[in-house]
């Protein structure tokens, strides 16, 4: 099968290359999936570049232990491994694979898969798993949102465009913070107010937000505090994946519980979990017409390095998806 792999760390255009590999074999609790689409997220960039260096402790110190890149996937089940009863050949599924989805075929554990909603294309479904589930977990961590004010920083990005829709569905008043040109999209997703951060700072409306979800990771904590009510909560979903230092952007999330300057305000890191239950919850919102993936661009499999490079420029509108064409 064709796959895009990196056997060493470096710039995506230099190290992410096509390869012919044997089809993987599903083990217990896994299925073999014919991949139709696979999304890009900052985690893919981390596994290609090996930055921040701390990430190498988990994924391979000198080179990535697993060479095929990509995590999100949407496709069709080809074969089920031992013990699998949830899916059979021909089922259309989406979710995540730890074995790489920038490939014609991959293997994925059924605990991280769900049926693809009928109203979504493979490209749309592939955009959901990592970013959509991180947004879901962040909005859950915010607690009840009916009638409360939430600010979402990075609202036009991969996690943010899902988070805006989930917060609207939860009954919140949503302030979307994004760069120039994204206001019409934010309003179409249901945001009540949009702050273009090139024109106004996030505290321009005062300390009125009960919750701030920060996916961009570049505002100092005192500034976040000035936009928050005295009992509000800041949720840190991202820390700027390309920040310098051994821990890069993770430093910000690790510091969060120690940042005592918040008084009665709370500052918490949030982590997304990849699991079937989260995807099924998302499916219900998709089927109800309350959640729709926003796709910025698609790239063919052979141009996966360009797709990752586009993401790394830092200003995607929603998700970037790699499509796997077959002749
Ligand atoms: N906690 C977890 O479990 C988890 C899971 C996945 C990802 N992450 C992390 O979360 C972060 C965001 O991920 P993502 O997939 O949403 O990334 P993304 O798709 O690249 O979106 C990031 C957004 O940040 C915005 N941005 C850039 N500079 C900004 C600034 N100065 N002020 C405000 N917004 C700015 C950009 O929007 P504009 O074009 O509007 O500037 C961009 O769309 C990354 O650091 C990633 O590693 C965490």
XYZ file of C-alpha atoms and ligand atoms in Angstrom:
375
model
C 0.000 0.000 0.000
C 0.987 3.634 -0.452
C 1.767 5.549 2.754
C 3.434 8.795 3.833
C 6.178 8.156 6.376
C 8.982 9.883 8.237
C 11.855 7.738 9.458
C 13.667 10.751 10.926
C 12.586 14.036 12.474
C 12.801 17.289 10.549
C 10.981 19.763 8.342
C 7.854 18.137 6.822
C 8.927 18.922 3.246
C 12.293 17.202 3.861
C 11.333 14.120 5.870
C 7.726 13.155 5.058
C 7.978 10.887 2.032
C 5.950 8.309 0.099
C 6.666 4.612 0.676
C 5.280 1.227 -0.334
C 4.506 -0.816 2.756
C 2.720 -4.104 3.434
C -0.912 -3.783 4.551
C -1.094 -3.989 8.357
C -2.916 -6.890 9.994
C -5.603 -6.183 12.597
C -4.970 -7.677 16.027
C -7.473 -8.460 18.791
C -10.004 -5.657 19.132
C -8.860 -3.964 15.918
C -10.143 -3.568 12.364
C -8.362 -3.035 9.049
C -9.715 0.162 7.447
C -9.460 1.311 3.828
C -8.664 4.985 4.455
C -10.577 7.572 2.395
C -9.533 10.689 4.311
C -7.177 11.613 7.181
C -6.987 14.994 8.901
C -3.955 16.991 10.008
C -3.528 18.430 13.499
C -0.622 19.941 15.466
C 0.155 16.493 16.939
C 1.101 15.296 13.443
C 3.506 18.226 13.129
C 5.078 17.292 16.497
C 5.658 13.691 15.327
C 7.260 14.857 12.074
C 9.524 17.542 13.517
C 10.292 15.904 16.868
C 9.554 19.258 18.537
C 9.307 20.018 21.371
C 12.111 17.604 22.333
C 10.088 16.273 25.301
C 7.704 14.628 22.828
C 10.518 12.322 21.658
C 10.539 10.639 25.065
C 7.081 9.291 24.217
C 7.404 8.702 20.463
C 11.061 7.763 19.880
C 14.219 9.581 20.944
C 16.280 9.355 17.724
C 13.480 8.641 15.258
C 9.733 7.988 15.447
C 9.110 4.390 16.523
C 6.098 4.207 14.213
C 6.894 5.753 10.790
C 3.433 6.224 9.197
C 1.994 9.634 10.045
C -1.615 10.727 10.562
C -4.052 9.927 13.355
C -7.574 10.955 12.340
C -9.234 8.739 9.754
C -12.471 8.038 7.929
C -12.897 4.994 5.736
C -14.424 1.571 5.189
C -13.798 -1.538 7.292
C -12.105 -4.261 5.223
C -11.582 -6.939 7.859
C -12.119 -7.414 11.571
C -9.528 -8.836 13.956
C -10.223 -11.461 16.642
C -12.928 -10.563 19.154
C -14.481 -7.744 17.087
C -18.264 -7.808 16.861
C -19.038 -4.065 16.621
C -18.028 -3.710 12.956
C -17.899 -5.894 9.863
C -16.482 -5.488 6.362
C -18.208 -2.661 4.482
C -19.027 -0.487 7.522
C -18.189 3.204 7.087
C -16.317 4.387 10.178
C -14.248 7.249 11.549
C -11.967 7.735 14.528
C -8.269 7.527 15.315
C -5.465 5.094 14.645
C -2.162 4.885 16.497
C -0.597 3.135 13.499
C -0.838 6.034 10.995
C -3.656 7.145 8.715
C -1.688 8.838 5.911
C -1.936 5.515 4.075
C -4.270 3.528 1.843
C -4.986 1.167 4.752
C -4.555 1.329 8.494
C -5.460 -0.627 11.584
C -7.534 0.999 14.335
C -8.851 -0.218 17.705
C -12.667 -0.387 17.763
C -12.667 1.497 21.081
C -11.584 4.579 19.102
C -14.042 4.219 16.214
C -17.685 5.013 15.527
C -19.949 4.716 12.498
C -19.586 7.641 10.135
C -22.714 9.842 10.222
C -24.573 9.337 6.936
C -24.863 13.069 6.339
C -21.090 13.595 6.382
C -18.620 12.844 3.606
C -15.448 10.913 4.462
C -13.535 14.211 4.281
C -15.879 15.867 6.795
C -15.858 12.882 9.151
C -12.050 12.632 9.114
C -11.898 16.252 10.329
C -13.620 15.404 13.615
C -11.834 12.885 15.867
C -8.862 14.625 17.567
C -10.054 18.247 17.385
C -13.762 17.507 17.865
C -13.181 15.302 20.891
C -10.763 17.815 22.441
C -13.423 20.506 21.976
C -16.041 18.173 23.478
C -13.895 17.457 26.539
C -13.104 21.162 26.975
C -16.764 22.184 26.809
C -17.621 19.420 29.292
C -14.885 20.675 31.627
C -16.528 24.106 31.496
C -19.576 22.711 33.352
C -23.159 23.846 32.684
C -23.092 26.666 30.128
C -26.746 27.676 29.762
C -26.877 31.451 29.922
C -23.166 31.758 30.760
C -20.532 33.663 28.813
C -17.644 31.759 27.229
C -14.748 33.237 25.261
C -13.015 30.912 22.800
C -9.513 32.009 21.749
C -8.430 30.387 18.478
C -12.109 30.035 17.579
C -11.389 29.790 13.855
C -8.934 26.872 14.190
C -9.263 23.086 14.361
C -10.459 22.781 17.964
C -12.010 26.244 18.070
C -14.531 25.834 15.233
C -15.915 22.721 16.980
C -15.851 24.391 20.408
C -17.884 27.384 19.189
C -20.628 25.061 17.903
C -20.590 22.888 21.041
C -20.814 25.946 23.307
C -23.709 27.343 21.258
C -25.456 23.943 21.469
C -24.935 24.041 25.266
C -26.761 27.373 25.478
C -23.779 29.662 26.105
C -23.255 33.244 25.000
C -20.129 32.849 22.855
C -17.348 35.377 22.226
C -15.114 34.108 19.408
C -11.537 35.456 19.233
C -9.948 35.063 15.815
C -7.869 36.772 13.167
C -9.094 38.999 10.335
C -11.659 37.659 7.869
C -13.146 34.954 10.096
C -16.050 36.943 11.585
C -18.666 35.820 9.003
C -17.797 32.161 9.651
C -17.930 32.645 13.419
C -21.355 34.263 13.163
C -22.593 31.463 10.907
C -21.490 28.962 13.592
C -23.593 30.843 16.157
C -21.057 33.109 17.936
C -22.745 36.105 19.560
C -19.697 38.346 19.484
C -16.429 38.251 17.530
C -13.148 39.885 18.565
C -10.602 40.278 15.776
C -7.437 40.155 17.861
C -5.563 42.362 15.385
C -7.992 45.190 16.198
C -8.915 44.704 19.871
C -7.517 42.851 22.869
C -9.441 40.072 24.576
C -10.162 42.194 27.677
C -11.817 44.952 25.627
C -15.258 44.103 27.079
C -13.983 43.837 30.658
C -14.047 40.890 33.114
C -17.340 39.444 31.861
C -16.549 35.860 30.798
C -17.413 32.951 33.077
C -15.168 30.647 31.026
C -12.248 31.244 28.657
C -11.162 28.352 26.456
C -7.677 29.141 25.125
C -6.507 27.012 22.187
C -3.956 29.521 20.865
C -1.764 29.593 23.977
C -0.146 32.970 23.437
C -1.922 35.325 25.870
C -0.190 35.979 29.228
C -2.167 34.759 32.246
C -2.762 38.310 33.653
C -4.446 39.284 30.366
C -6.713 36.216 30.483
C -7.577 37.192 34.041
C -8.729 40.655 32.940
C -11.380 39.110 30.664
C -12.676 36.718 33.342
C -15.323 37.155 36.057
C -13.982 36.961 39.647
C -15.097 33.308 39.909
C -14.450 32.321 36.286
C -12.403 29.457 34.828
C -9.684 29.446 32.177
C -9.328 26.169 30.268
C -5.993 25.706 28.483
C -6.349 23.340 25.533
C -3.211 24.298 23.654
C 0.059 25.904 24.433
C 1.490 26.872 21.071
C 2.984 23.595 19.851
C 6.059 25.298 18.350
C 7.021 27.293 21.467
C 10.754 27.067 22.342
C 12.327 24.979 25.111
C 12.425 21.290 26.045
C 8.712 21.227 26.868
C 7.615 23.806 24.272
C 3.988 24.849 24.699
C 3.400 22.102 27.276
C 5.205 24.362 29.809
C 2.163 26.619 29.898
C -0.207 23.759 30.654
C 2.092 22.290 33.304
C 2.401 25.702 34.973
C -1.352 26.211 35.058
C -2.100 24.512 38.405
C 0.807 26.432 39.995
C -0.273 29.867 38.778
C -1.620 31.103 42.115
C -2.305 34.621 40.950
C -5.877 33.848 40.098
C -7.573 34.198 43.502
C -11.005 32.568 43.249
C -10.572 32.188 39.520
C -9.470 28.779 38.269
C -6.884 27.887 35.624
C -6.996 24.319 34.314
C -5.377 22.358 31.480
C -7.759 20.206 29.416
C -6.867 17.047 27.518
C -8.886 15.461 24.726
C -9.675 11.743 24.935
C -10.060 9.519 21.900
C -12.894 7.091 22.470
C -15.984 5.695 20.791
C -18.351 7.251 23.346
C -17.127 10.762 22.483
C -17.575 10.129 18.758
C -21.082 8.781 19.361
C -21.976 11.919 21.313
C -20.664 13.979 18.403
C -22.699 11.825 15.992
C -25.902 12.791 17.816
C -25.090 16.493 17.435
C -24.162 16.022 13.773
C -27.401 14.146 13.037
C -29.366 16.903 14.829
C -27.708 19.489 12.561
C -25.979 21.195 15.503
C -22.379 20.373 14.555
C -20.767 20.551 11.118
C -17.018 20.244 10.464
C -15.407 23.298 8.904
C -12.906 22.305 6.226
C -10.280 24.816 5.151
C -8.461 22.824 2.430
C -7.890 19.296 1.244
C -4.618 17.879 -0.105
C -4.027 14.542 -1.867
C -2.086 11.900 0.083
C 1.136 12.519 -1.868
C 0.997 16.197 -0.813
C 0.658 15.441 2.904
C 3.854 17.406 3.640
C 2.278 20.510 2.072
C -0.838 19.929 4.187
C 1.251 19.836 7.386
C 3.229 22.888 6.227
C -0.024 24.769 5.657
C -1.202 23.946 9.191
C 2.163 24.973 10.646
C 1.728 28.491 9.271
C -0.691 28.836 12.173
C -3.921 30.235 10.736
C -6.114 27.436 9.359
C -9.849 27.996 9.127
C -11.179 24.814 10.723
C -9.520 21.612 9.552
C -7.092 20.498 6.848
C -7.755 17.056 5.396
C -5.615 14.650 3.353
C -7.682 12.630 0.872
C -6.727 9.165 -0.366
C -7.735 8.832 -4.002
C -7.945 5.423 -5.670
C -7.811 4.749 -9.379
N -5.326 19.385 24.967
C -5.377 18.469 24.018
O -5.737 17.307 24.249
C -5.053 18.871 22.615
C -5.504 18.115 21.523
C -5.221 18.572 20.241
C -4.473 19.732 20.064
N -4.014 20.399 21.157
C -3.242 21.660 21.035
O -4.188 22.726 20.925
C -3.629 23.784 20.144
C -4.635 24.175 19.057
O -4.892 23.059 18.227
P -5.753 23.264 16.907
O -5.844 21.933 16.246
O -6.970 24.024 17.173
O -4.728 24.187 16.076
P -5.001 25.042 14.753
O -6.014 24.371 13.920
O -3.669 25.357 14.188
O -5.695 26.374 15.292
C -5.003 27.293 16.084
C -5.663 28.637 15.888
O -4.990 29.589 16.710
C -5.274 30.855 16.155
N -4.251 31.837 16.462
C -2.989 31.926 15.984
N -2.375 33.001 16.512
C -3.288 33.576 17.353
C -3.265 34.710 18.210
N -2.178 35.491 18.311
N -4.368 34.986 18.935
C -5.490 34.243 18.843
N -5.567 33.150 18.038
C -4.477 32.842 17.318
C -5.354 30.664 14.659
O -6.503 31.347 14.226
P -6.442 32.742 13.407
O -6.217 32.423 11.981
O -7.781 33.296 13.682
O -5.295 33.531 13.980
C -5.555 29.160 14.472
O -6.695 28.907 13.711
C -2.291 23.266 19.624
O -1.263 23.788 20.475
C -2.383 21.759 19.796
O -1.112 21.160 19.961
C -4.310 20.017 22.421
